Tab-separated table of C-alpha atoms and ligand atoms in Angstrom:
chain	number	residue	atom	x	y	z
S	1	MET	CA	-62.125	-33.324	64.865
S	2	ARG	CA	-65.829	-31.588	65.815
S	3	TYR	CA	-68.884	-32.072	63.648
S	4	ILE	CA	-71.369	-29.041	62.636
S	5	SER	CA	-74.476	-28.955	60.598
S	6	THR	CA	-73.826	-27.369	56.891
S	7	ARG	CA	-76.970	-24.911	57.967
S	8	GLY	CA	-74.998	-23.764	60.872
S	9	GLY	CA	-77.650	-24.740	63.560
S	10	ILE	CA	-75.559	-26.496	66.224
S	11	SER	CA	-72.360	-25.575	68.390
S	12	PRO	CA	-69.480	-28.207	67.266
S	13	ILE	CA	-69.987	-32.232	68.846
S	14	THR	CA	-68.076	-34.768	68.970
S	15	PHE	CA	-67.686	-37.768	66.073
S	16	SER	CA	-70.034	-40.195	68.478
S	17	GLU	CA	-72.300	-37.533	69.037
S	18	ALA	CA	-72.545	-36.737	65.254
S	19	VAL	CA	-73.411	-40.510	64.418
S	20	MET	CA	-76.238	-40.884	66.994
S	21	MET	CA	-77.663	-37.787	65.810
S	22	GLY	CA	-78.089	-38.950	61.739
S	23	LEU	CA	-79.908	-36.008	61.149
S	24	ALA	CA	-78.706	-32.538	62.333
S	25	SER	CA	-81.337	-31.321	65.177
S	26	ASP	CA	-81.719	-28.224	62.884
S	27	GLY	CA	-82.493	-30.115	59.960
S	28	GLY	CA	-78.910	-29.853	57.981
S	29	LEU	CA	-76.441	-32.607	57.441
S	30	LEU	CA	-73.383	-33.448	59.674
S	31	LEU	CA	-70.051	-32.014	58.290
S	32	PRO	CA	-66.881	-32.718	60.310
S	33	GLU	CA	-65.315	-28.666	60.706
S	34	LYS	CA	-62.718	-28.951	58.228
S	35	LEU	CA	-61.978	-31.422	55.391
S	36	PRO	CA	-57.942	-33.098	56.019
S	37	GLU	CA	-55.535	-33.419	53.188
S	38	ALA	CA	-53.055	-35.521	53.192
S	39	THR	CA	-49.366	-35.181	54.032
S	40	PRO	CA	-46.858	-36.841	51.569
S	41	GLU	CA	-45.361	-38.666	55.028
S	42	GLN	CA	-49.137	-40.143	55.179
S	43	LEU	CA	-49.389	-40.662	51.876
S	44	GLN	CA	-45.726	-42.694	51.963
S	45	ARG	CA	-47.113	-44.380	54.916
S	46	TRP	CA	-50.345	-45.648	53.922
S	47	GLN	CA	-49.043	-47.000	50.592
S	48	GLY	CA	-49.370	-50.737	50.653
S	49	LEU	CA	-51.444	-51.014	53.629
S	50	ASP	CA	-54.223	-53.648	53.365
S	51	TYR	CA	-58.135	-52.869	53.476
S	52	PRO	CA	-58.441	-52.593	57.371
S	53	SER	CA	-55.292	-51.040	57.940
S	54	LEU	CA	-56.182	-48.401	55.628
S	55	ALA	CA	-59.467	-47.976	56.755
S	56	LEU	CA	-58.209	-47.326	60.554
S	57	GLU	CA	-56.193	-44.419	59.381
S	58	ILE	CA	-58.293	-43.157	56.945
S	59	MET	CA	-60.976	-43.508	59.728
S	60	SER	CA	-58.970	-42.099	62.837
S	61	LEU	CA	-58.425	-38.745	61.218
S	62	PHE	CA	-62.260	-38.020	61.706
S	63	SER	CA	-62.744	-40.393	64.812
S	64	GLY	CA	-61.859	-38.071	67.280
S	65	ASP	CA	-63.608	-39.402	70.590
S	66	VAL	CA	-63.562	-43.292	69.756
S	67	SER	CA	-60.331	-44.493	70.472
S	68	ARG	CA	-57.669	-46.205	68.236
S	69	GLU	CA	-58.167	-49.597	69.687
S	70	ILE	CA	-61.381	-49.433	69.387
S	71	LEU	CA	-61.540	-48.539	66.288
S	72	GLN	CA	-59.614	-51.034	64.789
S	73	GLU	CA	-61.781	-53.504	66.477
S	74	LEU	CA	-65.337	-52.233	64.845
S	75	ILE	CA	-63.274	-52.711	61.473
S	76	GLU	CA	-61.825	-56.274	61.847
S	77	THR	CA	-65.256	-56.747	62.975
S	78	SER	CA	-67.200	-55.014	60.104
S	79	TYR	CA	-64.993	-56.294	57.296
S	80	SER	CA	-64.568	-60.027	58.386
S	81	THR	CA	-67.509	-60.771	56.761
S	82	PHE	CA	-66.931	-60.018	53.260
S	83	ASP	CA	-65.643	-63.033	50.817
S	84	THR	CA	-61.892	-61.631	50.206
S	85	ARG	CA	-59.104	-59.877	52.487
S	86	GLU	CA	-59.274	-57.478	49.530
S	87	VAL	CA	-62.191	-56.229	50.941
S	88	THR	CA	-62.785	-54.298	47.806
S	89	PRO	CA	-60.577	-55.283	45.291
S	90	LEU	CA	-59.337	-53.418	41.874
S	91	VAL	CA	-59.785	-55.416	38.541
S	92	GLN	CA	-58.309	-54.033	35.165
S	93	ARG	CA	-60.297	-54.457	31.814
S	94	GLY	CA	-59.735	-53.158	28.983
S	95	ASP	CA	-58.589	-49.083	29.967
S	96	LEU	CA	-61.121	-49.182	32.958
S	97	TYR	CA	-60.816	-50.248	36.300
S	98	ILE	CA	-63.390	-51.937	38.009
S	99	LEU	CA	-63.526	-51.699	41.594
S	100	GLU	CA	-65.363	-54.530	43.216
S	101	LEU	CA	-68.023	-53.022	45.985
S	102	PHE	CA	-70.319	-56.066	46.316
S	103	HIS	CA	-67.965	-58.889	48.316
S	104	GLY	CA	-70.364	-58.157	51.667
S	105	PRO	CA	-72.808	-60.001	52.915
S	106	THR	CA	-75.952	-58.760	50.688
S	107	LEU	CA	-73.192	-58.294	47.488
S	108	ALA	CA	-74.116	-54.281	47.072
S	109	PHE	CA	-71.727	-51.398	47.752
S	110	LYS	CA	-74.232	-50.629	50.831
S	111	ASP	CA	-72.579	-53.314	53.185
S	112	VAL	CA	-69.129	-51.722	53.666
S	113	ALA	CA	-70.681	-48.581	55.096
S	114	LEU	CA	-74.029	-50.267	56.751
S	115	GLN	CA	-71.822	-53.195	58.375
S	116	PHE	CA	-69.134	-50.480	60.278
S	117	LEU	CA	-72.284	-48.703	60.907
S	118	GLY	CA	-73.674	-51.725	62.885
S	119	ASN	CA	-70.970	-52.342	64.777
S	120	LEU	CA	-70.586	-48.670	65.771
S	121	PHE	CA	-74.090	-48.116	66.802
S	122	ALA	CA	-73.312	-51.367	69.006
S	123	HIS	CA	-70.283	-49.625	70.744
S	124	LEU	CA	-71.886	-46.570	71.419
S	125	LEU	CA	-74.799	-47.953	73.100
S	126	LYS	CA	-73.134	-50.451	75.125
S	127	GLU	CA	-70.816	-47.425	76.102
S	128	GLN	CA	-74.019	-45.572	76.792
S	129	ASN	CA	-76.352	-47.728	78.243
S	130	SER	CA	-78.563	-47.374	75.992
S	131	TYR	CA	-80.562	-49.082	73.308
S	132	MET	CA	-82.146	-48.351	70.022
S	133	ASN	CA	-85.121	-49.285	67.793
S	134	ILE	CA	-83.997	-49.124	64.237
S	135	LEU	CA	-87.030	-48.025	61.652
S	136	GLY	CA	-86.697	-47.580	57.921
S	137	ALA	CA	-87.996	-47.897	54.904
S	138	THR	CA	-86.668	-49.865	51.583
S	139	SER	CA	-87.456	-50.550	47.659
S	140	GLY	CA	-85.336	-53.514	48.150
S	141	ASP	CA	-81.155	-52.927	48.803
S	142	THR	CA	-80.749	-51.087	51.859
S	143	GLY	CA	-83.163	-52.685	53.925
S	144	SER	CA	-81.038	-56.489	53.611
S	145	ALA	CA	-77.774	-54.377	54.144
S	146	ALA	CA	-79.398	-52.587	57.302
S	147	ILE	CA	-80.397	-56.356	58.608
S	148	TYR	CA	-76.958	-57.720	57.765
S	149	GLY	CA	-76.170	-54.581	59.468
S	150	VAL	CA	-76.944	-54.961	63.326
S	151	LYS	CA	-78.792	-58.548	63.004
S	152	GLY	CA	-77.686	-60.443	66.512
S	153	LYS	CA	-76.532	-56.977	67.637
S	154	GLU	CA	-77.676	-56.411	71.519
S	155	ASN	CA	-79.634	-53.425	72.328
S	156	ILE	CA	-80.427	-53.107	69.008
S	157	ASP	CA	-83.342	-54.050	67.422
S	158	ILE	CA	-84.689	-53.356	63.543
S	159	PHE	CA	-87.912	-52.698	62.053
S	160	ILE	CA	-87.872	-52.276	58.178
S	161	LEU	CA	-90.718	-51.657	55.844
S	162	HIS	CA	-90.757	-52.749	52.523
S	163	PRO	CA	-93.954	-52.929	49.895
S	164	HIS	CA	-95.532	-56.224	49.846
S	165	GLY	CA	-94.932	-58.198	46.571
S	166	ARG	CA	-93.035	-55.351	45.119
S	167	VAL	CA	-89.400	-56.133	45.518
S	168	SER	CA	-87.416	-58.590	43.353
S	169	LYS	CA	-87.785	-62.891	44.716
S	170	MET	CA	-84.084	-62.020	45.917
S	171	GLN	CA	-84.253	-59.120	47.738
S	172	ALA	CA	-86.818	-60.216	49.667
S	173	LEU	CA	-85.393	-63.227	50.334
S	174	GLN	CA	-81.996	-61.814	51.524
S	175	MET	CA	-84.595	-59.323	54.310
S	176	THR	CA	-87.041	-62.450	55.419
S	177	THR	CA	-84.282	-65.672	55.672
S	178	VAL	CA	-82.310	-64.113	58.599
S	179	PRO	CA	-83.060	-65.618	61.882
S	180	ASP	CA	-82.041	-63.152	64.109
S	181	LYS	CA	-84.798	-62.192	66.718
S	182	ASN	CA	-84.182	-58.120	66.890
S	183	CYS	CA	-84.703	-58.383	62.992
S	184	PHE	CA	-88.249	-57.735	62.143
S	185	ASN	CA	-89.523	-57.215	58.239
S	186	LEU	CA	-93.077	-55.897	57.921
S	187	ALA	CA	-94.370	-56.358	54.491
S	188	ILE	CA	-96.844	-53.662	53.786
S	189	GLU	CA	-99.458	-53.737	51.285
S	190	GLY	CA	-98.512	-50.250	49.616
S	191	THR	CA	-96.129	-49.087	47.277
S	192	PHE	CA	-92.300	-47.979	48.506
S	193	ASP	CA	-93.892	-44.288	48.782
S	194	ASP	CA	-96.204	-45.906	51.480
S	195	CYS	CA	-93.605	-46.786	53.601
S	196	GLN	CA	-91.892	-44.223	53.656
S	197	ALA	CA	-94.611	-41.842	54.243
S	198	ILE	CA	-95.273	-44.514	57.544
S	199	VAL	CA	-92.103	-44.153	58.774
S	200	LYS	CA	-91.835	-40.175	58.146
S	201	SER	CA	-94.671	-39.825	60.294
S	202	ILE	CA	-93.788	-42.285	62.741
S	203	PHE	CA	-90.492	-40.480	63.424
S	204	ASN	CA	-92.460	-36.793	63.708
S	205	ASP	CA	-93.853	-38.407	66.463
S	206	LEU	CA	-91.407	-37.048	69.090
S	207	ASP	CA	-93.046	-38.326	72.096
S	208	PHE	CA	-92.683	-42.056	70.126
S	209	LYS	CA	-89.369	-41.295	68.939
S	210	LYS	CA	-87.994	-40.658	72.261
S	211	GLU	CA	-89.608	-43.713	74.174
S	212	TYR	CA	-88.736	-45.693	71.536
S	213	ARG	CA	-85.263	-44.313	70.797
S	214	LEU	CA	-85.660	-44.788	66.962
S	215	GLY	CA	-82.970	-45.122	65.061
S	216	ALA	CA	-82.213	-44.122	61.111
S	217	ILE	CA	-80.091	-45.888	59.006
S	218	ASN	CA	-80.216	-43.671	55.444
S	219	SER	CA	-77.811	-43.041	54.012
S	220	ILE	CA	-77.116	-39.257	55.652
S	221	ASN	CA	-75.794	-40.493	58.696
S	222	TRP	CA	-71.692	-39.514	58.508
S	223	ALA	CA	-69.879	-42.572	59.603
S	224	ARG	CA	-71.667	-44.268	56.763
S	225	VAL	CA	-70.155	-41.659	54.187
S	226	LEU	CA	-66.893	-42.168	55.837
S	227	ALA	CA	-66.778	-45.736	55.652
S	228	GLN	CA	-66.958	-45.796	52.281
S	229	VAL	CA	-64.040	-42.728	51.766
S	230	VAL	CA	-61.729	-45.346	52.662
S	231	TYR	CA	-62.008	-47.456	49.015
S	232	TYR	CA	-61.799	-44.621	47.338
S	233	VAL	CA	-57.810	-44.088	49.014
S	234	TYR	CA	-57.295	-47.539	48.975
S	235	ALA	CA	-57.489	-47.787	45.047
S	236	ALA	CA	-56.413	-44.337	44.218
S	237	LEU	CA	-53.215	-45.701	46.259
S	238	LYS	CA	-52.933	-49.152	44.342
S	239	LEU	CA	-52.817	-47.188	40.775
S	240	LEU	CA	-50.353	-44.917	42.057
S	241	GLY	CA	-48.533	-47.822	44.044
S	242	GLN	CA	-48.389	-48.518	40.300
S	243	GLY	CA	-46.409	-45.586	38.842
S	244	HIS	CA	-49.820	-43.447	37.707
S	245	GLU	CA	-50.064	-39.710	38.709
S	246	LYS	CA	-53.287	-39.517	39.114
S	247	VAL	CA	-56.649	-41.314	38.828
S	248	SER	CA	-60.348	-40.507	38.615
S	249	PHE	CA	-63.862	-42.056	39.623
S	250	SER	CA	-66.319	-43.284	37.731
S	251	VAL	CA	-69.748	-43.579	39.796
S	252	PRO	CA	-73.187	-44.129	39.394
S	253	THR	CA	-75.216	-41.922	41.787
S	254	GLY	CA	-78.360	-41.969	43.350
S	255	ASN	CA	-78.638	-40.365	46.707
S	256	PHE	CA	-75.218	-38.385	46.322
S	257	GLY	CA	-73.549	-40.408	49.791
S	258	ASP	CA	-71.003	-42.265	47.616
S	259	ILE	CA	-69.851	-39.512	45.507
S	260	PHE	CA	-69.826	-37.263	48.186
S	261	ALA	CA	-67.674	-39.630	50.203
S	262	GLY	CA	-65.650	-39.587	46.771
S	263	TYR	CA	-65.301	-35.699	46.907
S	264	VAL	CA	-64.075	-35.723	50.846
S	265	ALA	CA	-61.311	-37.932	49.699
S	266	LYS	CA	-60.555	-35.851	46.551
S	267	ARG	CA	-60.322	-33.134	49.040
S	268	LEU	CA	-57.604	-35.424	51.059
S	269	LEU	CA	-55.909	-36.467	48.452
S	270	PRO	CA	-55.963	-33.189	45.642
S	271	SER	CA	-52.833	-33.722	43.658
S	272	GLN	CA	-53.878	-37.623	43.164
S	273	ILE	CA	-57.560	-37.854	42.477
S	274	ASP	CA	-58.790	-35.844	39.537
S	275	ARG	CA	-61.873	-35.965	38.203
S	276	LEU	CA	-64.936	-37.501	39.663
S	277	ILE	CA	-67.596	-38.097	36.601
S	278	LEU	CA	-71.210	-38.261	38.226
S	279	ALA	CA	-73.107	-40.771	36.212
S	280	THR	CA	-76.941	-41.138	36.599
S	281	ASN	CA	-79.562	-43.146	34.571
S	282	GLU	CA	-82.861	-41.599	33.360
S	283	ASN	CA	-83.403	-39.671	36.990
S	284	ASN	CA	-80.577	-37.195	35.686
S	285	ILE	CA	-81.456	-33.975	38.056
S	286	LEU	CA	-77.913	-34.228	39.304
S	287	THR	CA	-76.343	-34.431	35.629
S	288	ARG	CA	-78.195	-31.430	34.988
S	289	PHE	CA	-76.893	-29.267	37.688
S	290	VAL	CA	-73.624	-30.332	36.232
S	291	VAL	CA	-73.932	-29.425	33.234
S	292	GLU	CA	-76.343	-26.866	33.112
S	293	GLY	CA	-76.261	-25.644	36.733
S	294	LEU	CA	-79.695	-25.789	37.767
S	295	TYR	CA	-80.625	-28.559	40.921
S	296	GLU	CA	-84.014	-29.410	39.624
S	297	LYS	CA	-86.252	-31.784	40.580
S	298	GLY	CA	-88.349	-33.798	37.997
S	299	GLN	CA	-90.442	-36.842	37.987
S	300	VAL	CA	-88.649	-40.286	39.348
S	301	VAL	CA	-88.537	-42.328	36.064
S	302	GLN	CA	-88.663	-46.368	37.078
S	303	THR	CA	-85.362	-47.908	35.502
S	304	ILE	CA	-83.475	-51.226	35.096
S	305	SER	CA	-81.268	-49.652	38.519
S	306	PRO	CA	-83.605	-48.843	40.740
S	307	SER	CA	-81.523	-48.038	43.392
S	308	MET	CA	-80.545	-44.740	41.620
S	309	ASP	CA	-84.033	-43.564	40.721
S	310	ILE	CA	-84.222	-40.991	42.760
S	311	GLN	CA	-84.839	-36.963	42.151
S	312	ILE	CA	-83.898	-35.977	45.582
S	313	ALA	CA	-80.025	-36.285	46.378
S	314	SER	CA	-80.582	-36.451	49.923
S	315	ASN	CA	-76.250	-36.092	50.267
S	316	PHE	CA	-76.584	-33.225	48.091
S	317	GLU	CA	-76.559	-30.359	50.747
S	318	ARG	CA	-73.514	-31.445	52.396
S	319	TYR	CA	-71.582	-31.007	48.754
S	320	LEU	CA	-73.652	-27.592	48.483
S	321	TYR	CA	-71.840	-26.838	51.987
S	322	TYR	CA	-68.692	-26.461	49.933
S	323	LEU	CA	-69.423	-24.852	47.005
S	324	PHE	CA	-70.965	-21.990	48.728
S	325	GLY	CA	-67.886	-21.936	50.503
S	326	CYS	CA	-68.641	-22.922	53.705
S	327	ASP	CA	-71.898	-20.256	53.889
S	328	ALA	CA	-74.001	-21.587	56.159
S	329	ASP	CA	-76.724	-19.068	55.056
S	330	ARG	CA	-76.542	-19.944	51.650
S	331	VAL	CA	-77.609	-23.543	52.176
S	332	ARG	CA	-80.558	-22.507	54.777
S	333	ARG	CA	-81.804	-20.251	51.445
S	334	ALA	CA	-80.933	-22.662	49.054
S	335	MET	CA	-82.679	-25.360	50.560
S	336	ALA	CA	-85.439	-23.337	51.435
S	337	SER	CA	-85.728	-22.477	47.899
S	338	PHE	CA	-85.224	-25.940	46.542
S	339	GLU	CA	-89.007	-27.025	49.397
S	340	GLN	CA	-91.056	-24.270	47.741
S	341	GLU	CA	-90.312	-23.668	44.378
S	342	GLY	CA	-87.998	-27.542	43.406
S	343	VAL	CA	-85.542	-25.361	42.461
S	344	ILE	CA	-81.977	-23.951	43.294
S	345	ARG	CA	-80.140	-21.728	41.266
S	346	PHE	CA	-76.303	-21.106	41.364
S	347	SER	CA	-73.885	-18.492	39.941
S	348	GLU	CA	-71.616	-18.384	37.086
S	349	GLU	CA	-68.719	-19.163	39.191
S	350	GLU	CA	-70.045	-21.680	42.078
S	351	ILE	CA	-71.293	-23.497	38.296
S	352	LYS	CA	-67.879	-23.647	37.077
S	353	ARG	CA	-66.697	-24.998	40.510
S	354	ALA	CA	-68.797	-27.291	40.288
S	355	GLN	CA	-67.782	-28.335	36.815
S	356	GLU	CA	-64.208	-28.407	38.122
S	357	ASP	CA	-64.979	-31.009	41.244
S	358	PHE	CA	-67.288	-33.437	38.727
S	359	ALA	CA	-68.201	-34.656	34.931
S	360	SER	CA	-71.546	-35.766	34.463
S	361	TYR	CA	-73.529	-37.998	32.199
S	362	SER	CA	-76.595	-39.715	31.896
S	363	ILE	CA	-77.051	-42.791	30.598
S	364	ASP	CA	-80.739	-44.109	29.649
S	365	GLN	CA	-81.253	-47.630	29.697
S	366	ASP	CA	-80.726	-48.704	26.092
S	367	GLU	CA	-77.388	-47.414	26.382
S	368	THR	CA	-76.847	-49.418	29.551
S	369	VAL	CA	-77.571	-52.847	28.637
S	370	ALA	CA	-76.049	-52.509	25.323
S	371	THR	CA	-72.629	-51.364	28.004
S	372	ILE	CA	-73.713	-55.066	29.413
S	373	GLY	CA	-73.603	-56.764	26.285
S	374	ASP	CA	-70.379	-55.082	25.073
S	375	PHE	CA	-68.215	-55.001	28.194
S	376	TYR	CA	-69.077	-58.898	28.390
S	377	ARG	CA	-68.441	-59.903	24.450
S	378	ASN	CA	-65.727	-57.701	24.617
S	379	GLN	CA	-63.718	-58.118	28.030
S	380	GLY	CA	-64.948	-61.041	29.143
S	381	TYR	CA	-67.068	-58.775	32.947
S	382	VAL	CA	-70.687	-59.279	33.555
S	383	CYS	CA	-71.272	-55.417	35.122
S	384	ASP	CA	-74.689	-55.176	37.194
S	385	PRO	CA	-77.307	-51.938	35.416
S	386	HIS	CA	-75.189	-49.870	38.515
S	387	THR	CA	-71.974	-50.555	37.444
S	388	ALA	CA	-72.986	-50.610	33.834
S	389	VAL	CA	-74.290	-46.977	33.834
S	390	GLY	CA	-70.580	-46.010	35.503
S	391	VAL	CA	-68.864	-47.571	33.112
S	392	ALA	CA	-70.779	-46.056	29.850
S	393	ALA	CA	-70.483	-42.849	31.354
S	394	ALA	CA	-66.403	-43.488	32.018
S	395	ARG	CA	-66.784	-44.377	28.300
S	396	ARG	CA	-68.486	-41.243	26.964
S	397	PHE	CA	-65.426	-39.329	29.610
S	398	LEU	CA	-62.672	-41.440	27.844
S	399	LYS	CA	-64.197	-39.708	23.931
S	400	GLU	CA	-64.147	-36.488	25.298
S	401	HIS	CA	-60.825	-35.904	27.115
S	402	GLN	CA	-57.363	-37.996	26.124
S	403	ASP	CA	-55.747	-37.280	29.216
S	404	ASN	CA	-53.857	-40.632	30.231
S	405	VAL	CA	-55.331	-40.728	33.627
S	406	PRO	CA	-56.465	-43.960	34.300
S	407	ILE	CA	-60.506	-44.364	35.617
S	408	VAL	CA	-61.632	-46.359	38.302
S	409	CYS	CA	-65.515	-47.586	37.877
S	410	LEU	CA	-67.008	-48.365	40.989
S	411	ALA	CA	-68.694	-51.770	40.870
S	412	THR	CA	-71.479	-51.390	43.428
S	413	ALA	CA	-74.076	-54.397	42.969
S	414	HIS	CA	-73.253	-57.979	42.244
S	415	PRO	CA	-74.989	-58.729	38.325
S	416	CYS	CA	-76.803	-61.821	40.517
S	417	LYS	CA	-78.612	-59.325	42.126
S	418	PHE	CA	-80.073	-58.190	38.965
S	419	PRO	CA	-80.624	-61.195	36.494
S	420	GLU	CA	-83.281	-60.187	34.260
S	421	ALA	CA	-81.499	-57.338	32.818
S	422	VAL	CA	-77.998	-58.669	32.968
S	423	GLU	CA	-79.069	-61.781	31.112
S	424	LYS	CA	-81.401	-60.047	28.718
S	425	ALA	CA	-77.462	-57.959	27.684
S	426	THR	CA	-75.405	-60.771	28.167
S	427	GLY	CA	-77.864	-63.907	26.918
S	428	LYS	CA	-76.326	-66.065	29.242
S	429	PRO	CA	-78.057	-67.054	32.974
S	430	VAL	CA	-75.722	-65.264	35.229
S	431	GLU	CA	-74.041	-66.994	38.257
S	432	MET	CA	-74.751	-67.048	41.388
S	433	PRO	CA	-72.022	-66.606	44.516
S	434	GLU	CA	-72.017	-69.548	47.397
S	435	ARG	CA	-73.555	-67.019	49.778
S	436	ILE	CA	-76.638	-66.499	48.419
S	437	LYS	CA	-77.653	-70.403	47.126
S	438	GLY	CA	-80.318	-72.004	48.685
S	439	LEU	CA	-81.693	-69.343	50.028
S	440	GLU	CA	-85.187	-69.909	49.288
S	441	LYS	CA	-84.957	-73.470	51.135
S	442	LEU	CA	-84.659	-71.448	54.549
S	443	PRO	CA	-87.540	-69.923	56.121
S	444	GLN	CA	-88.845	-66.468	56.041
S	445	ARG	CA	-90.040	-64.144	58.712
S	446	TYR	CA	-92.370	-61.122	57.594
S	447	GLU	CA	-95.256	-59.667	58.671
S	448	VAL	CA	-97.928	-58.486	56.442
S	449	MET	CA	-99.559	-55.298	57.167
S	450	PRO	CA	-101.980	-52.565	55.657
S	451	PRO	CA	-100.366	-49.426	55.047
S	452	GLU	CA	-100.902	-47.664	58.483
S	453	VAL	CA	-99.186	-45.983	60.493
S	454	GLU	CA	-100.736	-47.017	63.938
S	455	ARG	CA	-100.413	-50.871	62.982
S	456	VAL	CA	-96.998	-50.050	62.524
S	457	LYS	CA	-96.402	-48.328	65.875
S	458	SER	CA	-98.515	-51.292	67.370
S	459	TYR	CA	-96.431	-53.600	66.053
S	460	VAL	CA	-93.208	-51.850	67.119
S	461	ARG	CA	-94.904	-51.079	70.518
S	462	GLU	CA	-94.636	-55.065	70.998
S	463	HIS	CA	-91.841	-56.328	69.223
S	464	GLY	CA	-89.468	-53.044	70.171
S	465	ILE	CA	-86.848	-53.235	73.125
S	466	LYS	CA	-87.665	-50.447	75.907
S	467	LYS	CA	-86.254	-49.764	79.203
I	501	LIG	C1	-77.374	-46.924	46.577
I	501	LIG	C2	-76.863	-47.549	45.246
I	501	LIG	C3	-75.935	-46.585	44.644
I	501	LIG	C4	-76.386	-45.260	44.765
I	501	LIG	O1	-75.485	-44.809	45.725
I	501	LIG	P1	-75.830	-42.688	46.097
I	501	LIG	O2	-74.809	-43.765	47.519
I	501	LIG	O3	-77.870	-43.202	46.968
I	501	LIG	O4	-75.410	-41.971	44.840
I	501	LIG	C5	-75.974	-47.347	43.429
I	501	LIG	N1	-76.038	-48.913	42.726
I	501	LIG	C6	-76.371	-49.372	44.096
I	501	LIG	C7	-76.321	-50.485	43.089
I	501	LIG	C8	-76.833	-48.731	44.817
I	501	LIG	O5	-77.427	-49.733	45.773
């Protein structure tokens, strides 16, 4: 399998090259040349496989130049850090299924992709006798998942900027208590936007970027999407094995990475995966796109599901490529229009096609809190606020469609990561899982720093890998 850019400006590259490139060099996003569709024989063979074995089958369809043997090793290592062999258990609660994606080391779904990406980076760097300094900004969750993905790895250092005093206590502890020498936390005296602006500015210094081989861990890396395709297929096969003919998914969405993986899974199993329900909070640019056919930037609103407080969905361009019938020129024009006017317009036919791919609902915070409380009282299940947005959207969908297709709601974080909102909704303190008990007793490592590009650069110069 070879990889191309949504904007058509690169000649096809290998899987390894795509992983190392991250963002395509023409400013677009990388995609496989062709999206595979599973044959009936494959479907039969995959039925009943455990998670790592299924991951191997799915990922081999896309991984070209990485051998099956190595891929298997990377997958085994990546998911051995999860607290269950099932990796992503599926549980039934009333008329909904919950796919728990939070059994990794930082208790959020980003572990599923970042554990794999960390191991894949380490493997490719070793093979190329190279090194990488990862630089990223976080408002909380991605940073810790990225640090846990690469901690202790040879030839990789990671520098994560977070806004000092503006991430939750647990988020800060998850990042700063990691003792490995290759992990650096920079607590920036400013906002998340300041952190992001600094990172962006350093990536724009091309000499510096080259000298330190700066790497990014944001959700545009193809390997992240790929790792997420697996759990859709895993859940679908389980329900098909129980006699269902089709399955739908409800996905709490921010950057469109997770639901794009769902789209790839739907292309792989077109007759088995029915609807993708795109659930948003008040930051509903994507719901407006599906419902009204207009993709228009708004103001970011802060909510109790902060990982979805996003107005520009960085993976959306990948879907646009398919929506526009693989017309890279059309993608380029659309993205230019979005940059200049903050809006993309669509034809009637395109809107219709998008509405066949997705249903979408925007859930406000009152409904989110009510859903957590309600689901707890009626089903004895505690959802985190992100998961609750997806559950609420699934319920709205069920009210409008009586089609008996089971809906799988993706549970993207453990409720203990957002204790205030959850306790308010259930009236009970959230239970803490073993793996994060006692974090506050561990020594913390972080460097407080003013929001200045030069200060961050000299810190990387002083501590980063350079050969
Ligand atoms: C990142 C995240 C999301 C949103 O996922 P996208 O891939 O950005 O759409 C949802 N919930 C949680 C808990 C997250 O950390």
